[in-house]
């Protein structure tokens, strides 16, 4: 197809660089500099989508990010598919492929359009009421069908393989919006030597200047001035200009989110280059120069393809060299539409009539239109339109003195047209200002909400502040940039005047539905195009009792589509205000929320995906485990070896072998993830006395002890072995997951309660690699490697610690056990971890030394009834509940949690207590988390006595074992209880939680 | 005994890129002491412990980084770990303090080049403009999801101290930034 | 993301900090002397005001220090931040 609607000259497109593209499978040609929307319009294509609810044919309405209808899917391949892009912002490149959405099977024939016939059954809030009967039909029948019918684009089915970048940025002055006001602000701030970021959502900066062909600034044509201003900014090293960058969110303390689109406009992007970049900008001062958006008029059938905003039509003509039609009717309440009418007229588009809602339009543009012979109809409204896939005619009716239109479905004059322009005036874009919690105030003169009291350090300038007119916007923008620069501590620049000629200020506007003289209950006058909300829907919501604009918004869904009500908010508000019989400012606006326009998930995710989603922390021994074929599990951010299967083994077999090796010979385990804190200072023991339930003063250097730490509410927070290296130095260990939390809690008490204590805490978790050697042969393996300490049975008893050398490396050697066997834990500086591990393995070869993982570690400790904090405990267990009350230092007056333990409830006999469980069937391994009841036959609700906390097959006992927390459990030992599972009940008997070596003789092997 | 074991750094497995370099072994000590002991510590260590927040001092091959009002990270050649620690313990005998060896706890990555600050900005929320983060400034902060100590050693040279298990993550994120064109 | 003035390090981004709850709630010197009600009040009762709130923050990924702040819970702006032990309004745990 040829570009039948392209003008012969003018515009900012490059006529020497044609671009082929496909839309819904049909090939077209456009030009470099086009958007998909302008290129389609150049080809005479207006029909670009079907509406959300009624599947009505829709066309391009706007020329920018406020476009509600022309949402398209664009893709290079499935993995890059991007739905719901506004065709008005999609830059054309060679080979671009795009498709319309929400139509089936095709745009021109859509079976979903039947929904239009069902419209009487789809009123506001229909999903709350129409489909509720029969109750169950909603989920099974209606919802899936409505979801299929109503909708926007589809999500891509393949993972996105593009890169998305993120960066933090800081500046003195952030200017959002690169129209005349924003550029002037950036010039001023740059002159004051401020660090400036200027961003604009469009491919080119300039805003309204890009379509300005008559005005001059400082003696230059507006567009020449623009080019020079941008060149000047580009030369400033402290100014960063970001085109294609949307300021989408304004957060606390001048933290502003910008989404920059980097490659979507390129025909052949570098695959390494990021597709988008998320800027997290912290600005000392913000200048908002976000402009204003033209409002549609709310008249019956105002949504046919070919009906568009007047200023958008002018943009297509001036900026893109596209005639959006051949015969236009212009409906307006604002002078700006006359400029569009004049431009179209001069470009050879017949302007059949200008229907002005105002009784006596006047001013230079009106005069110019009249002089050009354009028929002007004052006090005239649009009572309806015709045309299925494109507007064919509009019916113009006179408005009487009472403001009502002449009645009847056939009153007035029908004017043929293929283009109907509308302008209800301009709504200042106060989105970001409002997001920042700045207060808006209704300005009765411009009938707009304007920025009133800012909450952040920000200024608004230009049209977003209600300042229309080129000269005024430039002056105001410059002043705002200057003030912002000064407020940021940079220089203020000498004020600049701007000599502007040829710009004509415009005024006017209307809010809400326009009169049409038809039965209001039967016409569709759209307020929110994207969500298919009509004036009637808003009125219905009020009739049904909604009073708050926030409720009306949610009930009707007006303003809730992806355009966030850019074009609809004010009209919806005005209609609601009339229906409510209250003044508009009193009804108030709904809250603006981020994002200003949709932001891709990729931009938010940035590099935080795949293996960089979260740091994966590996121990120094991890590479060895990986080479040895370990199966890993993730514990918080850590990766830990779970078991080491040999050829043909499953987990059950591998764990069985590993457990038997520890019980009968010797096993080696990587415990490096254990949290470690070095507690040093003269008051170290006193500090630990206060932090732990245990007493530490009498612990001799060279000895260690199992410690339990409570929260102030008396419940177990963490546990671990604490070794005394010297009178003033303790080596404290914590659980893997609790390391950071324990250190933070200790710091809290130390800094804010006991700052007088001379003691300091240093995390050493990663300083030491920890190699546990467990089993009856452990000493034999280790002894030849140890220098500087006697690790004999008497010299180095259970719960001892020595500084010595192991395999020639400085080490802290603990004699501790989490398996119930003779055990050692070798701490060596982390860089030596793997080498020492391998040295021990070599030394243990003759003893059948067996590496084991966390699964085996868990089974070993469960056989011994050792708890794991977070598994047996859940934040509501006292030391006594888990059988550890013996650790509490009896002579201590106070420690964290002590007072809470004295509450009567903490000693109640029916508290959940740690017990062992044995199933009747030794092969049955219970489910962790399963509930325990006394009698499964009890009618519901069955009282729950407790729950299973750990359950394993025990290779040592050759049967299943479990630990559980059961009400009054210790007194019930010997009783039979039940674990109800889906479809069956498991019988269990309660026993002591220590299943193996109750006397602990093996520890002393 | 008689075992000869090899030391292995946290980033040994990663290749060295143009503008990222993994530093070799170094002695690191965390010193905690009240103001009364600062002078004694300075003379024992041979570097004036900075008392101005977020500043580092260097003398010869040693450096002292202010991390908190009573906390310094001391850096010295790896071979000097023992003697530096002994000298400090000696010099601080009269002052309650804590000296903990952390040489293996963390490792260092040096980011060097004209766009070093821009590269760091992909993960570091601080303003790295020379005026806001001058040469000689150091601080604990975050780089994406990794806690780090960032020290500006030159206009275009930063040293990052990072706990060893976070080092590969830090490296990969920085390397990804280089591939985005921040290497220049 | 808030900007929080650390009394040592200056204005720093919120992600470097951890929140420490209401300030000026000192742990009783002799918890054993308290009734259950008094101890419960110490553990759980907080003022939760709308407006000025004295609270604790820790510059966890910075200097590591706890400090006191007065923040307006409506606007989220900080009025003051002070080192522990400095004068009211911070006072607090010290």
Tab-separated table of C-alpha atoms in Angstrom, chain A residues 52-196:
chain	number	residue	atom	x	y	z
A	52	UNK	CA	-11.910	-3.965	26.116
A	53	UNK	CA	-15.475	-4.864	27.007
A	54	UNK	CA	-17.765	-4.363	24.017
A	55	UNK	CA	-15.213	-5.157	21.310
A	56	UNK	CA	-16.121	-1.976	19.499
A	57	UNK	CA	-13.908	-0.989	16.579
A	58	UNK	CA	-11.459	1.650	17.709
A	59	UNK	CA	-8.989	3.970	16.073
A	60	UNK	CA	-6.064	6.175	16.984
A	61	UNK	CA	-7.262	8.969	19.285
A	62	UNK	CA	-4.090	10.637	20.487
A	63	UNK	CA	-0.515	11.174	19.380
A	64	UNK	CA	1.319	10.426	22.618
A	65	UNK	CA	1.375	8.294	25.726
A	66	UNK	CA	-2.237	9.171	26.505
A	67	UNK	CA	-3.452	6.992	23.622
A	68	UNK	CA	-6.229	4.789	25.007
A	69	UNK	CA	-7.199	2.723	21.961
A	70	UNK	CA	-4.267	1.927	19.732
A	71	UNK	CA	-2.690	-0.743	21.911
A	72	UNK	CA	-0.662	-3.217	19.931
A	73	UNK	CA	1.618	-6.176	20.372
A	74	UNK	CA	5.095	-5.778	18.875
A	75	UNK	CA	7.649	-8.517	18.470
A	76	UNK	CA	10.890	-9.486	16.819
A	77	UNK	CA	10.402	-13.024	18.076
A	78	UNK	CA	8.229	-14.607	20.697
A	79	UNK	CA	10.758	-14.014	23.484
A	80	UNK	CA	10.729	-10.277	22.832
A	81	UNK	CA	6.936	-9.971	22.439
A	82	UNK	CA	5.669	-6.834	24.128
A	83	UNK	CA	1.895	-6.441	24.487
A	84	UNK	CA	-0.158	-3.303	25.112
A	85	UNK	CA	2.258	-0.850	23.563
A	86	UNK	CA	0.744	2.406	22.473
A	87	UNK	CA	1.126	2.598	18.694
A	88	UNK	CA	1.615	6.331	19.176
A	89	UNK	CA	4.887	5.625	21.002
A	90	UNK	CA	6.157	2.691	18.938
A	91	UNK	CA	8.885	4.053	16.711
A	92	UNK	CA	8.944	2.620	13.254
A	93	UNK	CA	11.960	0.584	12.160
A	94	UNK	CA	12.568	-1.472	9.067
A	95	UNK	CA	10.762	-4.771	9.328
A	96	UNK	CA	8.680	-3.901	12.380
A	97	UNK	CA	5.882	-6.363	13.062
A	98	UNK	CA	2.867	-5.396	15.105
A	99	UNK	CA	-0.591	-6.789	15.704
A	100	UNK	CA	-3.843	-5.523	17.070
A	101	UNK	CA	-5.293	-6.982	20.251
A	102	UNK	CA	-8.536	-8.188	21.705
A	103	UNK	CA	-10.051	-9.237	18.389
A	104	UNK	CA	-10.980	-12.613	17.050
A	105	UNK	CA	-10.714	-13.688	14.390
A	106	UNK	CA	-9.871	-10.317	12.805
A	107	UNK	CA	-10.109	-6.624	13.389
A	108	UNK	CA	-12.718	-6.069	10.731
A	109	UNK	CA	-14.893	-8.979	11.757
A	110	UNK	CA	-14.888	-9.659	15.442
A	111	UNK	CA	-17.198	-12.178	16.985
A	112	UNK	CA	-16.663	-10.550	20.353
A	113	UNK	CA	-18.536	-7.535	19.058
A	114	UNK	CA	-21.626	-9.510	20.007
A	115	UNK	CA	-20.774	-8.163	23.418
A	116	UNK	CA	-22.030	-4.843	22.154
A	117	UNK	CA	-25.445	-6.408	21.702
A	118	UNK	CA	-25.198	-7.785	25.211
A	119	UNK	CA	-24.367	-4.335	26.474
A	120	UNK	CA	-27.593	-3.955	28.444
A	121	UNK	CA	-26.336	-6.849	30.560
A	122	UNK	CA	-22.881	-5.380	31.035
A	123	UNK	CA	-23.542	-2.238	33.067
A	124	UNK	CA	-21.120	-0.737	35.554
A	125	UNK	CA	-20.108	-3.245	38.163
A	126	UNK	CA	-21.653	-6.045	36.115
A	127	UNK	CA	-19.212	-8.551	37.477
A	128	UNK	CA	-20.479	-7.849	40.953
A	129	UNK	CA	-24.020	-8.756	40.171
A	130	UNK	CA	-25.030	-10.154	36.805
A	131	UNK	CA	-23.151	-13.396	36.933
A	132	UNK	CA	-23.577	-14.292	40.542
A	133	UNK	CA	-26.309	-16.814	39.940
A	134	UNK	CA	-26.040	-19.697	40.118
A	135	UNK	CA	-23.237	-19.121	42.541
A	136	UNK	CA	-20.870	-21.757	41.286
A	137	UNK	CA	-21.314	-20.834	37.666
A	138	UNK	CA	-19.155	-17.739	38.147
A	139	UNK	CA	-15.850	-19.494	38.632
A	140	UNK	CA	-16.562	-22.352	36.278
A	141	UNK	CA	-18.466	-20.734	33.463
A	142	UNK	CA	-18.654	-16.972	33.398
A	143	UNK	CA	-15.261	-15.926	34.614
A	144	UNK	CA	-13.195	-17.889	32.066
A	145	UNK	CA	-15.387	-16.655	29.232
A	146	UNK	CA	-15.325	-13.041	30.344
A	147	UNK	CA	-11.574	-13.213	30.801
A	148	UNK	CA	-11.191	-14.534	27.285
A	149	UNK	CA	-13.399	-11.794	25.850
A	150	UNK	CA	-12.325	-8.829	27.880
A	151	UNK	CA	-8.756	-8.140	27.783
A	152	UNK	CA	-5.733	-6.509	26.470
A	153	UNK	CA	-2.737	-8.131	24.887
A	154	UNK	CA	-1.333	-11.535	25.582
A	155	UNK	CA	1.762	-12.269	27.588
A	156	UNK	CA	4.749	-13.689	25.725
A	157	UNK	CA	5.128	-17.434	26.140
A	158	UNK	CA	8.920	-17.587	26.081
A	159	UNK	CA	11.354	-16.212	28.657
A	160	UNK	CA	12.613	-12.750	27.844
A	161	UNK	CA	16.275	-13.072	26.936
A	162	UNK	CA	16.945	-9.359	26.604
A	163	UNK	CA	19.156	-7.640	29.090
A	164	UNK	CA	17.702	-4.914	31.270
A	165	UNK	CA	19.974	-2.429	32.950
A	166	UNK	CA	19.518	-0.474	36.129
A	167	UNK	CA	21.378	2.384	37.625
A	168	UNK	CA	21.237	4.785	40.484
A	169	UNK	CA	21.784	8.417	39.596
A	170	UNK	CA	22.082	11.625	41.559
A	171	UNK	CA	21.596	15.161	40.449
A	172	UNK	CA	20.929	18.651	41.675
A	173	UNK	CA	17.991	19.207	39.379
A	174	UNK	CA	15.872	16.585	37.683
A	175	UNK	CA	13.639	17.979	34.977
A	176	UNK	CA	10.826	15.683	33.908
A	177	UNK	CA	9.444	16.660	30.544
A	178	UNK	CA	11.360	18.098	27.623
A	179	UNK	CA	8.876	20.565	26.195
A	180	UNK	CA	9.571	24.301	26.155
A	181	UNK	CA	9.220	24.667	29.928
A	182	UNK	CA	11.435	21.691	30.691
A	183	UNK	CA	14.126	22.701	28.250
A	184	UNK	CA	14.134	26.229	29.614
A	185	UNK	CA	14.423	24.820	33.153
A	186	UNK	CA	17.361	22.640	32.139
A	187	UNK	CA	19.063	25.597	30.453
A	188	UNK	CA	18.700	27.665	33.595
A	189	UNK	CA	19.977	24.934	35.911
A	190	UNK	CA	22.863	24.221	33.554
A	191	UNK	CA	23.764	27.908	33.553
A	192	UNK	CA	23.948	27.676	37.344
A	193	UNK	CA	26.419	24.772	36.998
A	194	UNK	CA	23.996	22.345	38.549
A	195	UNK	CA	24.098	18.623	37.842
A	196	UNK	CA	21.021	18.193	35.679
